[in-house]
mmCIF file of C-alpha atoms in Angstrom:
data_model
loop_
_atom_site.group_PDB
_atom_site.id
_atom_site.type_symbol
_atom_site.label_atom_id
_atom_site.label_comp_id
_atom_site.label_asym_id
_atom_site.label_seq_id
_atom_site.Cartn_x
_atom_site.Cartn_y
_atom_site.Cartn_z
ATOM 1 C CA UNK A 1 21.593 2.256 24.909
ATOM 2 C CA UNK A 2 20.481 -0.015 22.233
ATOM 3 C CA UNK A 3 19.657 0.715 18.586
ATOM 4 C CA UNK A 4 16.137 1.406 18.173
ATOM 5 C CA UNK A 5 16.102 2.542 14.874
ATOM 6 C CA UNK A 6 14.484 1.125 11.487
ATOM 7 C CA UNK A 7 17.003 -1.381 9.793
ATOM 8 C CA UNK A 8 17.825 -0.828 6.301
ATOM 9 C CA UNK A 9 18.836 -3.939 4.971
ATOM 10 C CA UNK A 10 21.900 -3.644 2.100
ATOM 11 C CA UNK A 11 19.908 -4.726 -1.106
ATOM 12 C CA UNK A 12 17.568 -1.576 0.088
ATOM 13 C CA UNK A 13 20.284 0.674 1.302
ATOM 14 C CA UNK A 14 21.836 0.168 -2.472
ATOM 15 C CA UNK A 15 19.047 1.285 -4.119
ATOM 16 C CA UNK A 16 18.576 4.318 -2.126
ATOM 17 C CA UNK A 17 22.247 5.497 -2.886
ATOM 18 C CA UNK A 18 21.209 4.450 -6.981
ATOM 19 C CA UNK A 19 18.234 6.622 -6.524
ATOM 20 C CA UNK A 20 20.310 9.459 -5.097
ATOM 21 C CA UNK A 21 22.429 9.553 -8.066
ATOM 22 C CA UNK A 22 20.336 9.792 -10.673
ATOM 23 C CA UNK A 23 19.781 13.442 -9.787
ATOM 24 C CA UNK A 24 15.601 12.550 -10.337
ATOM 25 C CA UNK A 25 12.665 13.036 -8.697
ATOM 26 C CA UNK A 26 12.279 9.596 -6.505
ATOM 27 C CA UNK A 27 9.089 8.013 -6.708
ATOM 28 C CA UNK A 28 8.552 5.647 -3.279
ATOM 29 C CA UNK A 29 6.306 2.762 -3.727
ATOM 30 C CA UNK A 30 4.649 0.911 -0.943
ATOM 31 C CA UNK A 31 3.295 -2.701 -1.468
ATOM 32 C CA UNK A 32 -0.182 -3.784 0.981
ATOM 33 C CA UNK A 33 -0.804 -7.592 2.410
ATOM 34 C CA UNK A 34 -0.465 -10.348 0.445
ATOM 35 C CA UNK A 35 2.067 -8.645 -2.054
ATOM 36 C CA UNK A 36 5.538 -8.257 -2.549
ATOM 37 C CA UNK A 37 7.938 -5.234 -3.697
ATOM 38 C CA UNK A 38 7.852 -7.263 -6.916
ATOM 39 C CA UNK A 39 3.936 -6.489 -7.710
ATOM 40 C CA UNK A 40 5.520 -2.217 -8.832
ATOM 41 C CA UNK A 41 7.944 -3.616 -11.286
ATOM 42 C CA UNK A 42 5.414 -2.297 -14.405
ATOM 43 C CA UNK A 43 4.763 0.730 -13.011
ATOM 44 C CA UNK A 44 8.097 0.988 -11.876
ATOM 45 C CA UNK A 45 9.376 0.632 -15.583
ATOM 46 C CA UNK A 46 6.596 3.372 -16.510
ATOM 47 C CA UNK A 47 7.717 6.041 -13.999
ATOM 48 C CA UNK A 48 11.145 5.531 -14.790
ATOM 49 C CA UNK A 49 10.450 6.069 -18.551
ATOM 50 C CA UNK A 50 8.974 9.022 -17.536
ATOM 51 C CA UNK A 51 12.129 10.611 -16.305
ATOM 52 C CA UNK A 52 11.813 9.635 -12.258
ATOM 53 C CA UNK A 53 13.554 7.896 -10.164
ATOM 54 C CA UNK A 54 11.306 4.174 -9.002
ATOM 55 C CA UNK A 55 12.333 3.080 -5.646
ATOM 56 C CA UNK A 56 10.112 -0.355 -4.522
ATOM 57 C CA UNK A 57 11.121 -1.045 -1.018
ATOM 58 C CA UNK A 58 9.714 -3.947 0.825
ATOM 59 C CA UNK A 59 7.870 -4.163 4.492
ATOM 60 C CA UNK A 60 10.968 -5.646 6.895
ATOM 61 C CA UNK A 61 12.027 -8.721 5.509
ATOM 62 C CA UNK A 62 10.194 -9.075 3.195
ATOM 63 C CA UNK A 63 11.422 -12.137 0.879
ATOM 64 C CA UNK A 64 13.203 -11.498 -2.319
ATOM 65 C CA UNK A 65 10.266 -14.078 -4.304
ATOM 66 C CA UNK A 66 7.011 -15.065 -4.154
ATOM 67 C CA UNK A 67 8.258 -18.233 -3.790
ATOM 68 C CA UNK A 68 10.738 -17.793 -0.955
ATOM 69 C CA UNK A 69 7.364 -15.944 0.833
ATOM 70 C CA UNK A 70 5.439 -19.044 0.470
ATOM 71 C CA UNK A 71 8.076 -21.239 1.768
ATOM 72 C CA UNK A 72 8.863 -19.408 4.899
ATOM 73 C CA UNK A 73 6.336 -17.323 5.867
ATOM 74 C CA UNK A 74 7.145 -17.155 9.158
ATOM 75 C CA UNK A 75 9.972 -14.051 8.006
ATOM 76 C CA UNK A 76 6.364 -11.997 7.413
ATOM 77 C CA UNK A 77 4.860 -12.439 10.576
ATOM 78 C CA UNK A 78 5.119 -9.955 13.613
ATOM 79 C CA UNK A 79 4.676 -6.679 11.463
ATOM 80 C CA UNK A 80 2.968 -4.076 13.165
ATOM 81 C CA UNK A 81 1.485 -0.750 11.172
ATOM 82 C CA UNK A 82 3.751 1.849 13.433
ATOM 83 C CA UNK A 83 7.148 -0.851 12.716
ATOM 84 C CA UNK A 84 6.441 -0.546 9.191
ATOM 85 C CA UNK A 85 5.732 3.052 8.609
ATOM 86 C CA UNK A 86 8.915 3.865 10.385
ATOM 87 C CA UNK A 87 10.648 1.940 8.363
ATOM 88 C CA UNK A 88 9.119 3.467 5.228
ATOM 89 C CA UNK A 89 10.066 6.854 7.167
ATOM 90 C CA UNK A 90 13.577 5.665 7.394
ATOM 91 C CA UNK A 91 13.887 5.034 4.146
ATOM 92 C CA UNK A 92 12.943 8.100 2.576
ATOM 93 C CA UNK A 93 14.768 9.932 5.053
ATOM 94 C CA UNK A 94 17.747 8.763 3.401
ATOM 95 C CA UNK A 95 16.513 9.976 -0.202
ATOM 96 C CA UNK A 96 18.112 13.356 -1.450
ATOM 97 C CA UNK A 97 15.039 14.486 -2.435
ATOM 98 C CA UNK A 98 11.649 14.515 -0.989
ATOM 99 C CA UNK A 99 9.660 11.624 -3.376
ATOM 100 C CA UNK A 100 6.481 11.173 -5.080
ATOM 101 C CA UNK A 101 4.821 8.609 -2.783
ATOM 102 C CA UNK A 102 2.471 5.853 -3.893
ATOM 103 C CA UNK A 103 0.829 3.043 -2.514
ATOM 104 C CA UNK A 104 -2.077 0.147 -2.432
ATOM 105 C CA UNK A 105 -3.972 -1.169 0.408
ATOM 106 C CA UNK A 106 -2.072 -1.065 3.301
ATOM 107 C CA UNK A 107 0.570 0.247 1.869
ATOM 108 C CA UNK A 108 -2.360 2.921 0.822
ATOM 109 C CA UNK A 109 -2.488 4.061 4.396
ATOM 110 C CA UNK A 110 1.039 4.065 4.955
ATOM 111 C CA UNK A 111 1.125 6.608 2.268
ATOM 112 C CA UNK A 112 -0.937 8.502 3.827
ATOM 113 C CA UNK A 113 0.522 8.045 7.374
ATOM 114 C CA UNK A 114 4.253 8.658 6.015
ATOM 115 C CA UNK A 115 2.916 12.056 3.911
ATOM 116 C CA UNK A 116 1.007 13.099 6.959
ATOM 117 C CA UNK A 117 4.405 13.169 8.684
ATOM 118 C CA UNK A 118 5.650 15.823 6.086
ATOM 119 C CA UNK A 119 7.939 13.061 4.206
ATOM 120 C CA UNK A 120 6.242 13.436 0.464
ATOM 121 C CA UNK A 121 6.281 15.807 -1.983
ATOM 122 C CA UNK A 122 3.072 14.239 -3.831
ATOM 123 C CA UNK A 123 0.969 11.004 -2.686
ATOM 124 C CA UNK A 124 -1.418 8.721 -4.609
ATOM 125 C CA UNK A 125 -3.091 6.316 -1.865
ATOM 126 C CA UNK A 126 -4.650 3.679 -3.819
ATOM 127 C CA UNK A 127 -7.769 1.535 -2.362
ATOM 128 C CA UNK A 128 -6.663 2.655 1.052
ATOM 129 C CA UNK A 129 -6.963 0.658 4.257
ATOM 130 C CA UNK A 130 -8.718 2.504 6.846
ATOM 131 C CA UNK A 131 -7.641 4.193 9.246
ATOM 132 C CA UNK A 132 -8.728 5.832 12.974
ATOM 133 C CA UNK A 133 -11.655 7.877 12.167
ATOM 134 C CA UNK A 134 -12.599 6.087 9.359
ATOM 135 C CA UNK A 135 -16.017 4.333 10.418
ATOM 136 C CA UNK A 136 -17.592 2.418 7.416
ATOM 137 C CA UNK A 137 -17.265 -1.214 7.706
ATOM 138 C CA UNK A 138 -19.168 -2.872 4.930
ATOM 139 C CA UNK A 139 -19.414 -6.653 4.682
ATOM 140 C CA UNK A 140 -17.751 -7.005 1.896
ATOM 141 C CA UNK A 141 -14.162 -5.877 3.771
ATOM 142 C CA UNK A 142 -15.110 -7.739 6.704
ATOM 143 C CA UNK A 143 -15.536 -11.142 4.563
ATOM 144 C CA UNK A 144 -12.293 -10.755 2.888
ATOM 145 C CA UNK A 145 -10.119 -9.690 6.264
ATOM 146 C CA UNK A 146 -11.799 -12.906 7.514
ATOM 147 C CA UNK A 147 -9.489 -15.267 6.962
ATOM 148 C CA UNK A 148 -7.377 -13.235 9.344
ATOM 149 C CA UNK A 149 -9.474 -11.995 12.416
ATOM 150 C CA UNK A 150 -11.679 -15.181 12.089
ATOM 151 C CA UNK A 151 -8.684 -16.475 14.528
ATOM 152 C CA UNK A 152 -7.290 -14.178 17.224
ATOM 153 C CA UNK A 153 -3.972 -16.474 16.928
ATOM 154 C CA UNK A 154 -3.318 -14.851 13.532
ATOM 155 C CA UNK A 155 -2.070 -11.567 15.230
ATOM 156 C CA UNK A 156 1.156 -13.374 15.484
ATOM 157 C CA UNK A 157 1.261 -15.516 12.219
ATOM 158 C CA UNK A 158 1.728 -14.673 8.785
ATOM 159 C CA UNK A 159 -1.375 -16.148 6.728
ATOM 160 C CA UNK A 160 -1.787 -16.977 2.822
ATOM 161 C CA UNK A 161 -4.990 -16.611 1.082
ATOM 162 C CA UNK A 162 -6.870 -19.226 -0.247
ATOM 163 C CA UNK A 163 -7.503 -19.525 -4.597
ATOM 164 C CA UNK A 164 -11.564 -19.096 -3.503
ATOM 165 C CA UNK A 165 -10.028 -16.107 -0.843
ATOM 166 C CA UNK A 166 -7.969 -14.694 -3.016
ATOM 167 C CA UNK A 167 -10.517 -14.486 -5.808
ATOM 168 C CA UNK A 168 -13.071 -12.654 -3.445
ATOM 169 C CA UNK A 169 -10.540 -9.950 -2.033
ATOM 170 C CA UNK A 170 -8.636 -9.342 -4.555
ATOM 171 C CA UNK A 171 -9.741 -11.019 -8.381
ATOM 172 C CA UNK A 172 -13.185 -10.449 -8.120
ATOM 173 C CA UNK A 173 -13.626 -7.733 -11.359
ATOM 174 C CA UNK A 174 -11.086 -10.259 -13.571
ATOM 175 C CA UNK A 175 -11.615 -13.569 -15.537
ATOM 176 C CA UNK A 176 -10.926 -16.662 -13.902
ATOM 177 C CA UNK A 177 -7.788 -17.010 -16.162
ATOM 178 C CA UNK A 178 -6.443 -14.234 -14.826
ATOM 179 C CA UNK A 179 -7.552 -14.601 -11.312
ATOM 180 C CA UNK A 180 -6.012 -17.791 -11.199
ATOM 181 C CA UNK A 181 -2.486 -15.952 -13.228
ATOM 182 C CA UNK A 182 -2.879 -13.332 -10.679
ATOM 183 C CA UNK A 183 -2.805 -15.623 -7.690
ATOM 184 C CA UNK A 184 0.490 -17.935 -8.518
ATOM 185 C CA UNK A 185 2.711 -14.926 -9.385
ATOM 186 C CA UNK A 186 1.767 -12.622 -6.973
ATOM 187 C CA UNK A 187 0.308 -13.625 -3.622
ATOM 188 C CA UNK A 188 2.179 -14.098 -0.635
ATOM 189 C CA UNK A 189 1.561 -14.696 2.902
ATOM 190 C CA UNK A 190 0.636 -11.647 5.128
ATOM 191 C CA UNK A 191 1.119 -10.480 8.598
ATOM 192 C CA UNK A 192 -2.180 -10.376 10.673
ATOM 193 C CA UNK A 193 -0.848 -7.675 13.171
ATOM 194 C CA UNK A 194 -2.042 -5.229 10.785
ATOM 195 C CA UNK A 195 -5.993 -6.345 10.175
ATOM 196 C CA UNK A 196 -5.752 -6.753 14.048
ATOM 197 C CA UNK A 197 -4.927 -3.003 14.696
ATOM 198 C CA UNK A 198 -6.964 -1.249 11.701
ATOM 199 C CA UNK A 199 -10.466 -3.486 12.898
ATOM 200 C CA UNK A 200 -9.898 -2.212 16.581
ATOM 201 C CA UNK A 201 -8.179 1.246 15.440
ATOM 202 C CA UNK A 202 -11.910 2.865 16.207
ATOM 203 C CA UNK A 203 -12.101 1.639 19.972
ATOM 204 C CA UNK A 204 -8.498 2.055 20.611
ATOM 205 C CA UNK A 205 -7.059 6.085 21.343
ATOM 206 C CA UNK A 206 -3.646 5.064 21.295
ATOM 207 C CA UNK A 207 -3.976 2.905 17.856
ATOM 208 C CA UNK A 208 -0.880 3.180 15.486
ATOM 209 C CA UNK A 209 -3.320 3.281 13.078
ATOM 210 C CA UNK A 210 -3.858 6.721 12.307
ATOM 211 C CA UNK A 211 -3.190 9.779 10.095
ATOM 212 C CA UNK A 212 -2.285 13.291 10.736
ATOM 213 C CA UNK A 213 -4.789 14.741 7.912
ATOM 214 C CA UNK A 214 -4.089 18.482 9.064
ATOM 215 C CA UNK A 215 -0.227 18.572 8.710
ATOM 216 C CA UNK A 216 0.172 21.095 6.312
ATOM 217 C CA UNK A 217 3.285 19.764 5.169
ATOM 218 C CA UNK A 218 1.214 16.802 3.616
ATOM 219 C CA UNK A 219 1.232 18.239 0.224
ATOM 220 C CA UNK A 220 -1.242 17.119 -2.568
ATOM 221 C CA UNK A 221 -2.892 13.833 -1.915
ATOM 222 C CA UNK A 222 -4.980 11.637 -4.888
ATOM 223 C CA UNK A 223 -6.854 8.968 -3.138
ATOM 224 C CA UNK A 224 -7.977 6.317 -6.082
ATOM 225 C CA UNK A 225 -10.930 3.556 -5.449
ATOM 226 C CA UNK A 226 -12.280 0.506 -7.388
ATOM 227 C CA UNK A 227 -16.368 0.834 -8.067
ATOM 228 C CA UNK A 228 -16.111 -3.124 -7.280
ATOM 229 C CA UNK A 229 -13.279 -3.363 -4.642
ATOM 230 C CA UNK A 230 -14.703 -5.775 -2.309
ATOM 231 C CA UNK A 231 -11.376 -5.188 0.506
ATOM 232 C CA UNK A 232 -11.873 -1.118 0.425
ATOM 233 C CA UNK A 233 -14.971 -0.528 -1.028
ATOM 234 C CA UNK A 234 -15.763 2.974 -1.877
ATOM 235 C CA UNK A 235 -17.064 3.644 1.417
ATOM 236 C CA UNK A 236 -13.905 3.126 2.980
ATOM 237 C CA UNK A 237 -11.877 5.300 0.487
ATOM 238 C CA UNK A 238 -14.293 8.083 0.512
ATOM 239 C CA UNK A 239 -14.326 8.354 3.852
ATOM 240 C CA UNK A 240 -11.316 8.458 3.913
ATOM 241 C CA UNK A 241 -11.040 11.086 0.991
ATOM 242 C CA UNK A 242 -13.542 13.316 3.560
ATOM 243 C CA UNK A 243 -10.991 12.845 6.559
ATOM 244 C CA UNK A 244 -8.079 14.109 3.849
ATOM 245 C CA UNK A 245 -9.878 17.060 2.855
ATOM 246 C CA UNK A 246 -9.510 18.632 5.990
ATOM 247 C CA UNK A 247 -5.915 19.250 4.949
ATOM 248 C CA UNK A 248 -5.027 22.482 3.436
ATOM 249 C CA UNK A 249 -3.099 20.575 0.079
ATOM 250 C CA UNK A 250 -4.873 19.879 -2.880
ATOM 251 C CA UNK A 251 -6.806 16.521 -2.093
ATOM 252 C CA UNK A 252 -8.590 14.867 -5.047
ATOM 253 C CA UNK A 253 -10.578 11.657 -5.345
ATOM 254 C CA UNK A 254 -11.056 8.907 -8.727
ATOM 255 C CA UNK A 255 -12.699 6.350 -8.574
ATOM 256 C CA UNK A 256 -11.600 3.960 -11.365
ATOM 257 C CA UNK A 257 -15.046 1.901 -12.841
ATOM 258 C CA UNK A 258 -15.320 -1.889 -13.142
ATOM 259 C CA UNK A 259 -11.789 -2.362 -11.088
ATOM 260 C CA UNK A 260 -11.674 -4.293 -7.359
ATOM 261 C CA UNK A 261 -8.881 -4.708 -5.451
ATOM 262 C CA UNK A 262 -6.457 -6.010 -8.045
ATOM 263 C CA UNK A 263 -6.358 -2.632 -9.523
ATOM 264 C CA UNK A 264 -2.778 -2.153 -9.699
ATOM 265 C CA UNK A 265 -1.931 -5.647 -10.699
ATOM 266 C CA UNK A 266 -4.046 -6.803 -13.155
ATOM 267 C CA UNK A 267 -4.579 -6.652 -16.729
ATOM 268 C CA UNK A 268 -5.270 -2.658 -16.136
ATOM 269 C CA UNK A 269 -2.924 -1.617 -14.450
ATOM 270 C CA UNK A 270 -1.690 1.135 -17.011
ATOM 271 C CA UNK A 271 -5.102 2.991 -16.387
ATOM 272 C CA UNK A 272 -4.395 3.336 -12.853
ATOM 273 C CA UNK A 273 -0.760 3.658 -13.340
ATOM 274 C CA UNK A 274 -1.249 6.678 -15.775
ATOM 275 C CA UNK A 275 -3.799 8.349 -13.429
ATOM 276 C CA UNK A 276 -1.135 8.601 -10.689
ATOM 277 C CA UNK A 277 1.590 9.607 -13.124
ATOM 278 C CA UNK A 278 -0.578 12.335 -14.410
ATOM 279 C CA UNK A 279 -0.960 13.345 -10.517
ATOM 280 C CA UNK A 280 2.311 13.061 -10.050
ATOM 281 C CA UNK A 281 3.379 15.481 -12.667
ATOM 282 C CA UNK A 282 1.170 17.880 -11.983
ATOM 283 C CA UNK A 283 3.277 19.223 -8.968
ATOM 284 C CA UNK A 284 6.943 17.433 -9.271
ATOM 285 C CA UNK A 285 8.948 17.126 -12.301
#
């Protein structure tokens, strides 16, 4: 019978067994669309200083650069929600320890869907991407997953952002300097799959795209949002902060003013870094 299981490519597969001994407390982070591994190194640096153990993984072959993603973007395409939460799954299976996990966007809701399935010790879901049972659709998101599900062919392409996209969905609450910064170090093509299956998650019962909120083995959960997030407006995250408080684990919601989408990347990051760590420590040390 052939291997069904998540691959663990060697780069990653090194840096688990690193992780392991240090003898910390890992700390999993989990990059959304248009991003690579690359977009945690500061925070990264800052949990590490901090005494844990920072393990940035990437979706399946995902490119070392932004550079090698924008010259073959093909490698991103094809990615589909369950694929890459069971790889995320894989990979902390292999841990030592059960991690801190932490993640933006997409890789928001694959926090959530990998801590749902009893994997973290602690989880900060930042600007989350909805998820089955999670009904708000402002404009706002719509217009910036438009450049994906304007064109059903996208399911099966990886697509870049425009400057004038980019700016919208993500850079909207920065300068234009730093939008523009922003843009040509850190945005990378994405896969549509994923915008395919969260837009239809609603109308579809057997939808990858969903959370077990009740699994008491979730542990505490901080769900952050960005007052001006245009992508996951506060809406989105506080419904799904209301779908999360059904769980029996300390669930807590911050919503971080004058930030959009960019929140973790941008010029304040720290903010939003520092709110997580403080969540973090809180319960694992």
């Amino acid at each position: 019978m052939a291997d069904t299981s998540p691959h663990i490519d060697t780069r990653t597969a090194e840096a688990i067994d690193q992780v392991n001994a240090t003898g910390r407390v890992p700390v999993v982070f989990i990059h959304g669309l248009w991003l690579l591994p690359s977009s945690w190194e500061p925070w990264a640096r800052l949990f590490e200083e901090n005494g844990y153990a920072p393990l940035t993984p990437g979706w399946p072959d995902d490119p070392e650069t932004v550079a090698a993603a924008n010259a073959h973007p093909e490698v991103l395409a094809n990615k589909t929600v369950g694929q890459v939460a069971d790889h995320y799954a894989a990979v902390i299976e292999r841990l030592n320890e059960k991690p801190a996990v932490i993640g933006h966007s997409f890789g928001g809701l694959l926090t959530q869907m990998v801590a749902g399935r009893g994997l973290a010790a602690v989880s900060v879901s930042i600007s989350p991407a909805p998820f089955r049972g999670v009904l708000p659709l402002p404009i706002s998101a719509l217009r910036s997953a438009a450049p994906v599900l304007s064109n059903p062919a996208n399911r099966h392409r990886a697509v870049p952002l425009t400057y004038d996209q980019f700016r919208y969905a993500f850079a909207n609450a920065v300068t234009e300097e730093e939008a523009k910064r922003l843009y040509d170090e850190c945005a990378v093509p994405a896969p549509g799959a994923p915008l395919f299956q969260a837009a239809t998650a609603n109308l579809n019962p057997w939808s990858e795209v969903k959370v077990d909120t009740e699994n008491a083995d979730r542990g505490p959960m901080l769900i952050i949002g960005g007052e001006l997030d245009h992508t996951v407006p506060h809406a989105i995250s506080q419904a799904a902060y209301k779908k999360q408080q059904h769980n029996p684990g300390v669930t807590e919601f911050v919503e971080v003013k004058g930030r959009g989408h960019a929140i973790t990347i941008d010029s304040g990051w720290r903010e939003v870094a520092e709110t997580a760590l403080g969540f973090v420590q809180r319960f694992v040390k």
